[in-house]
Amino acid sequence: RRTFESCLFIDTMKMCADSMLALARCSNEAHGAFMDLARDIFHAGYTLLKPALFAERNDEARIAVSRMMVLSNRGLDMSFSNMDFVERLMELLRSRVEWAAQASAELSASPLASAAPAPSPPSAPAGVPDARVALQVVEVLFVALTWQVRVVDWVKASKDEAP
């Protein structure tokens, strides 16, 4: 757990999560510890995804999104259909799209746009996820929405089966 929580490299996070998952299948204590870790990671990420905190603590939020992505890829979506969480993820993606559209328009309106080689794209401002984080947010959002659709389908199926 400590290694997973302190790790900055995604491959190490994946190996730690896989090891914890294997142990969780064999031991109730390990299962409880793994679920506690997943819950703690979700709550930390949920807090850091507030727009103001994301802008202030971008590096910390980036790591939190990476951890959430690793856990969600192992079947652990701890959002439990929390629409506020989904909305925070969507807001981050919206800010990325709006910034990218503005940056693209500025680059194409530049008088040097056709004469010179393409300049490197500008860095995203604070509060706007960079490309890597945006892709991770898409992945976490996809898993959260997939579980939400499954839960809705299970609830509907259980109502249809009720006498």
mmCIF file of C-alpha atoms in Angstrom:
data_model
loop_
_atom_site.group_PDB
_atom_site.id
_atom_site.type_symbol
_atom_site.label_atom_id
_atom_site.label_comp_id
_atom_site.label_asym_id
_atom_site.label_seq_id
_atom_site.Cartn_x
_atom_site.Cartn_y
_atom_site.Cartn_z
ATOM 1 C CA ARG A 1 0.000 0.000 0.000
ATOM 2 C CA ARG A 2 2.734 2.479 0.944
ATOM 3 C CA THR A 3 4.576 1.761 -2.288
ATOM 4 C CA PHE A 4 1.414 2.321 -4.349
ATOM 5 C CA GLU A 5 0.574 5.559 -2.537
ATOM 6 C CA SER A 6 4.096 6.975 -2.779
ATOM 7 C CA CYS A 7 4.931 5.781 -6.273
ATOM 8 C CA LEU A 8 5.247 8.231 -9.167
ATOM 9 C CA PHE A 9 5.763 5.697 -11.966
ATOM 10 C CA ILE A 10 2.676 4.185 -13.535
ATOM 11 C CA ASP A 11 4.289 0.790 -14.233
ATOM 12 C CA THR A 12 5.207 0.415 -10.576
ATOM 13 C CA MET A 13 1.646 1.411 -9.615
ATOM 14 C CA LYS A 14 0.298 -1.272 -11.941
ATOM 15 C CA MET A 15 2.561 -3.953 -10.461
ATOM 16 C CA CYS A 16 1.643 -2.955 -6.899
ATOM 17 C CA ALA A 17 -2.072 -2.979 -7.737
ATOM 18 C CA ASP A 18 -1.751 -6.393 -9.406
ATOM 19 C CA SER A 19 0.085 -7.786 -6.371
ATOM 20 C CA MET A 20 -2.487 -6.350 -3.974
ATOM 21 C CA LEU A 21 -5.314 -7.716 -6.107
ATOM 22 C CA ALA A 22 -3.752 -11.189 -6.096
ATOM 23 C CA LEU A 23 -3.391 -11.050 -2.313
ATOM 24 C CA ALA A 24 -6.941 -9.745 -1.924
ATOM 25 C CA ARG A 25 -8.276 -12.869 -3.620
ATOM 26 C CA CYS A 26 -6.582 -15.043 -0.991
ATOM 27 C CA SER A 27 -7.063 -13.106 2.224
ATOM 28 C CA ASN A 28 -9.945 -11.170 3.759
ATOM 29 C CA GLU A 29 -7.462 -8.861 5.481
ATOM 30 C CA ALA A 30 -5.709 -8.103 2.190
ATOM 31 C CA HIS A 31 -9.097 -7.608 0.527
ATOM 32 C CA GLY A 32 -10.089 -5.082 3.169
ATOM 33 C CA ALA A 33 -6.770 -3.255 2.876
ATOM 34 C CA PHE A 34 -7.086 -3.120 -0.917
ATOM 35 C CA MET A 35 -10.636 -1.758 -0.744
ATOM 36 C CA ASP A 36 -9.538 0.844 1.830
ATOM 37 C CA LEU A 37 -6.704 1.883 -0.478
ATOM 38 C CA ALA A 38 -9.075 2.175 -3.444
ATOM 39 C CA ARG A 39 -11.513 4.248 -1.378
ATOM 40 C CA ASP A 40 -8.719 6.539 -0.128
ATOM 41 C CA ILE A 41 -7.318 7.002 -3.650
ATOM 42 C CA PHE A 42 -10.785 7.860 -4.973
ATOM 43 C CA HIS A 43 -11.462 10.407 -2.225
ATOM 44 C CA ALA A 44 -8.040 12.042 -2.674
ATOM 45 C CA GLY A 45 -8.562 12.234 -6.441
ATOM 46 C CA TYR A 46 -12.137 13.458 -6.059
ATOM 47 C CA THR A 47 -10.931 16.292 -3.833
ATOM 48 C CA LEU A 48 -8.040 17.249 -6.126
ATOM 49 C CA LEU A 49 -10.309 17.341 -9.194
ATOM 50 C CA LYS A 50 -12.111 20.425 -7.924
ATOM 51 C CA PRO A 51 -11.250 23.099 -10.498
ATOM 52 C CA ALA A 52 -9.542 25.437 -8.009
ATOM 53 C CA LEU A 53 -7.478 22.667 -6.431
ATOM 54 C CA PHE A 54 -6.577 21.191 -9.818
ATOM 55 C CA ALA A 55 -5.131 24.550 -10.844
ATOM 56 C CA GLU A 56 -3.193 24.964 -7.573
ATOM 57 C CA ARG A 57 -1.997 21.379 -7.169
ATOM 58 C CA ASN A 58 -1.689 20.226 -10.775
ATOM 59 C CA ASP A 59 1.192 17.789 -10.193
ATOM 60 C CA GLU A 60 -0.550 16.148 -7.255
ATOM 61 C CA ALA A 61 -3.809 15.915 -9.224
ATOM 62 C CA ARG A 62 -1.956 14.345 -12.166
ATOM 63 C CA ILE A 63 -0.626 11.574 -9.899
ATOM 64 C CA ALA A 64 -4.058 11.070 -8.325
ATOM 65 C CA VAL A 65 -5.645 10.645 -11.772
ATOM 66 C CA SER A 66 -2.938 8.111 -12.668
ATOM 67 C CA ARG A 67 -3.676 6.104 -9.519
ATOM 68 C CA MET A 68 -7.412 6.227 -10.163
ATOM 69 C CA MET A 69 -6.830 5.048 -13.734
ATOM 70 C CA VAL A 70 -4.682 2.108 -12.592
ATOM 71 C CA LEU A 71 -7.328 1.010 -10.084
ATOM 72 C CA SER A 72 -10.230 1.530 -12.491
ATOM 73 C CA ASN A 73 -8.466 -0.678 -15.048
ATOM 74 C CA ARG A 74 -8.458 -3.422 -12.423
ATOM 75 C CA GLY A 75 -12.231 -3.263 -12.049
ATOM 76 C CA LEU A 76 -12.320 -0.887 -9.089
ATOM 77 C CA ASP A 77 -14.537 2.074 -9.795
ATOM 78 C CA MET A 78 -15.070 3.696 -6.431
ATOM 79 C CA SER A 79 -17.264 6.513 -7.749
ATOM 80 C CA PHE A 80 -20.440 4.489 -7.036
ATOM 81 C CA SER A 81 -22.381 6.495 -9.634
ATOM 82 C CA ASN A 82 -21.338 9.802 -8.056
ATOM 83 C CA MET A 83 -22.537 12.286 -10.666
ATOM 84 C CA ASP A 84 -20.569 15.127 -9.076
ATOM 85 C CA PHE A 85 -17.386 13.127 -9.720
ATOM 86 C CA VAL A 86 -18.407 12.512 -13.331
ATOM 87 C CA GLU A 87 -19.205 16.208 -13.722
ATOM 88 C CA ARG A 88 -15.756 17.171 -12.379
ATOM 89 C CA LEU A 89 -14.124 14.909 -14.944
ATOM 90 C CA MET A 90 -16.286 16.378 -17.702
ATOM 91 C CA GLU A 91 -15.424 19.921 -16.588
ATOM 92 C CA LEU A 92 -11.707 19.144 -16.852
ATOM 93 C CA LEU A 93 -12.223 17.795 -20.366
ATOM 94 C CA ARG A 94 -14.334 20.834 -21.310
ATOM 95 C CA SER A 95 -11.575 23.168 -20.138
ATOM 96 C CA ARG A 96 -9.076 21.222 -22.271
ATOM 97 C CA VAL A 97 -11.307 21.413 -25.359
ATOM 98 C CA GLU A 98 -11.991 25.136 -24.900
ATOM 99 C CA TRP A 99 -8.293 25.912 -24.412
ATOM 100 C CA ALA A 100 -7.296 23.764 -27.420
ATOM 101 C CA ALA A 101 -9.858 25.486 -29.650
ATOM 102 C CA GLN A 102 -8.636 28.910 -28.548
ATOM 103 C CA ALA A 103 -4.959 27.978 -29.009
ATOM 104 C CA SER A 104 -5.681 26.503 -32.433
ATOM 105 C CA ALA A 105 -7.561 29.623 -33.523
ATOM 106 C CA GLU A 106 -4.698 31.844 -32.336
ATOM 107 C CA LEU A 107 -2.119 29.748 -34.187
ATOM 108 C CA SER A 108 -4.100 29.736 -37.429
ATOM 109 C CA ALA A 109 -4.746 33.498 -37.213
ATOM 110 C CA SER A 110 -1.043 34.217 -36.817
ATOM 111 C CA PRO A 111 0.458 36.046 -39.844
ATOM 112 C CA LEU A 112 3.312 33.528 -39.849
ATOM 113 C CA ALA A 113 0.934 30.567 -39.972
ATOM 114 C CA SER A 114 1.533 29.726 -43.625
ATOM 115 C CA ALA A 115 5.091 31.030 -44.134
ATOM 116 C CA ALA A 116 6.981 29.369 -41.284
ATOM 117 C CA PRO A 117 7.136 25.821 -40.015
ATOM 118 C CA ALA A 118 4.479 25.019 -37.480
ATOM 119 C CA PRO A 119 5.398 26.303 -34.033
ATOM 120 C CA SER A 120 5.204 23.933 -31.111
ATOM 121 C CA PRO A 121 1.825 24.033 -29.404
ATOM 122 C CA PRO A 122 1.635 26.178 -26.278
ATOM 123 C CA SER A 123 1.564 24.551 -22.861
ATOM 124 C CA ALA A 124 -1.801 24.251 -21.176
ATOM 125 C CA PRO A 125 -2.388 26.883 -18.499
ATOM 126 C CA ALA A 126 -2.895 25.992 -14.841
ATOM 127 C CA GLY A 127 -6.245 24.316 -14.311
ATOM 128 C CA VAL A 128 -6.286 22.773 -17.787
ATOM 129 C CA PRO A 129 -5.101 19.168 -17.979
ATOM 130 C CA ASP A 130 -2.220 18.463 -20.331
ATOM 131 C CA ALA A 131 -2.693 15.847 -23.065
ATOM 132 C CA ARG A 132 -1.555 12.896 -20.928
ATOM 133 C CA VAL A 133 -3.825 13.779 -18.008
ATOM 134 C CA ALA A 134 -6.723 14.470 -20.386
ATOM 135 C CA LEU A 135 -6.381 10.959 -21.834
ATOM 136 C CA GLN A 136 -6.247 9.481 -18.330
ATOM 137 C CA VAL A 137 -9.348 11.475 -17.357
ATOM 138 C CA VAL A 138 -11.125 10.079 -20.432
ATOM 139 C CA GLU A 139 -10.198 6.558 -19.335
ATOM 140 C CA VAL A 140 -11.353 7.064 -15.731
ATOM 141 C CA LEU A 141 -14.558 8.707 -16.974
ATOM 142 C CA PHE A 142 -15.219 5.836 -19.367
ATOM 143 C CA VAL A 143 -14.913 3.256 -16.592
ATOM 144 C CA ALA A 144 -17.110 5.302 -14.218
ATOM 145 C CA LEU A 145 -19.814 5.669 -16.877
ATOM 146 C CA THR A 146 -19.563 1.995 -17.836
ATOM 147 C CA TRP A 147 -20.198 0.966 -14.228
ATOM 148 C CA GLN A 148 -23.036 3.456 -13.968
ATOM 149 C CA VAL A 149 -24.730 1.996 -17.047
ATOM 150 C CA ARG A 150 -24.231 -1.518 -15.658
ATOM 151 C CA VAL A 151 -25.791 -0.564 -12.326
ATOM 152 C CA VAL A 152 -28.787 1.021 -14.062
ATOM 153 C CA ASP A 153 -29.172 -2.109 -16.205
ATOM 154 C CA TRP A 154 -28.920 -4.370 -13.127
ATOM 155 C CA VAL A 155 -31.527 -2.319 -11.268
ATOM 156 C CA LYS A 156 -33.855 -2.424 -14.283
ATOM 157 C CA ALA A 157 -33.323 -6.185 -14.699
ATOM 158 C CA SER A 158 -34.028 -6.831 -11.023
ATOM 159 C CA LYS A 159 -37.254 -4.787 -11.229
ATOM 160 C CA ASP A 160 -38.321 -6.722 -14.348
ATOM 161 C CA GLU A 161 -37.723 -10.017 -12.532
ATOM 162 C CA ALA A 162 -39.582 -8.992 -9.371
ATOM 163 C CA PRO A 163 -42.973 -10.660 -8.885
#
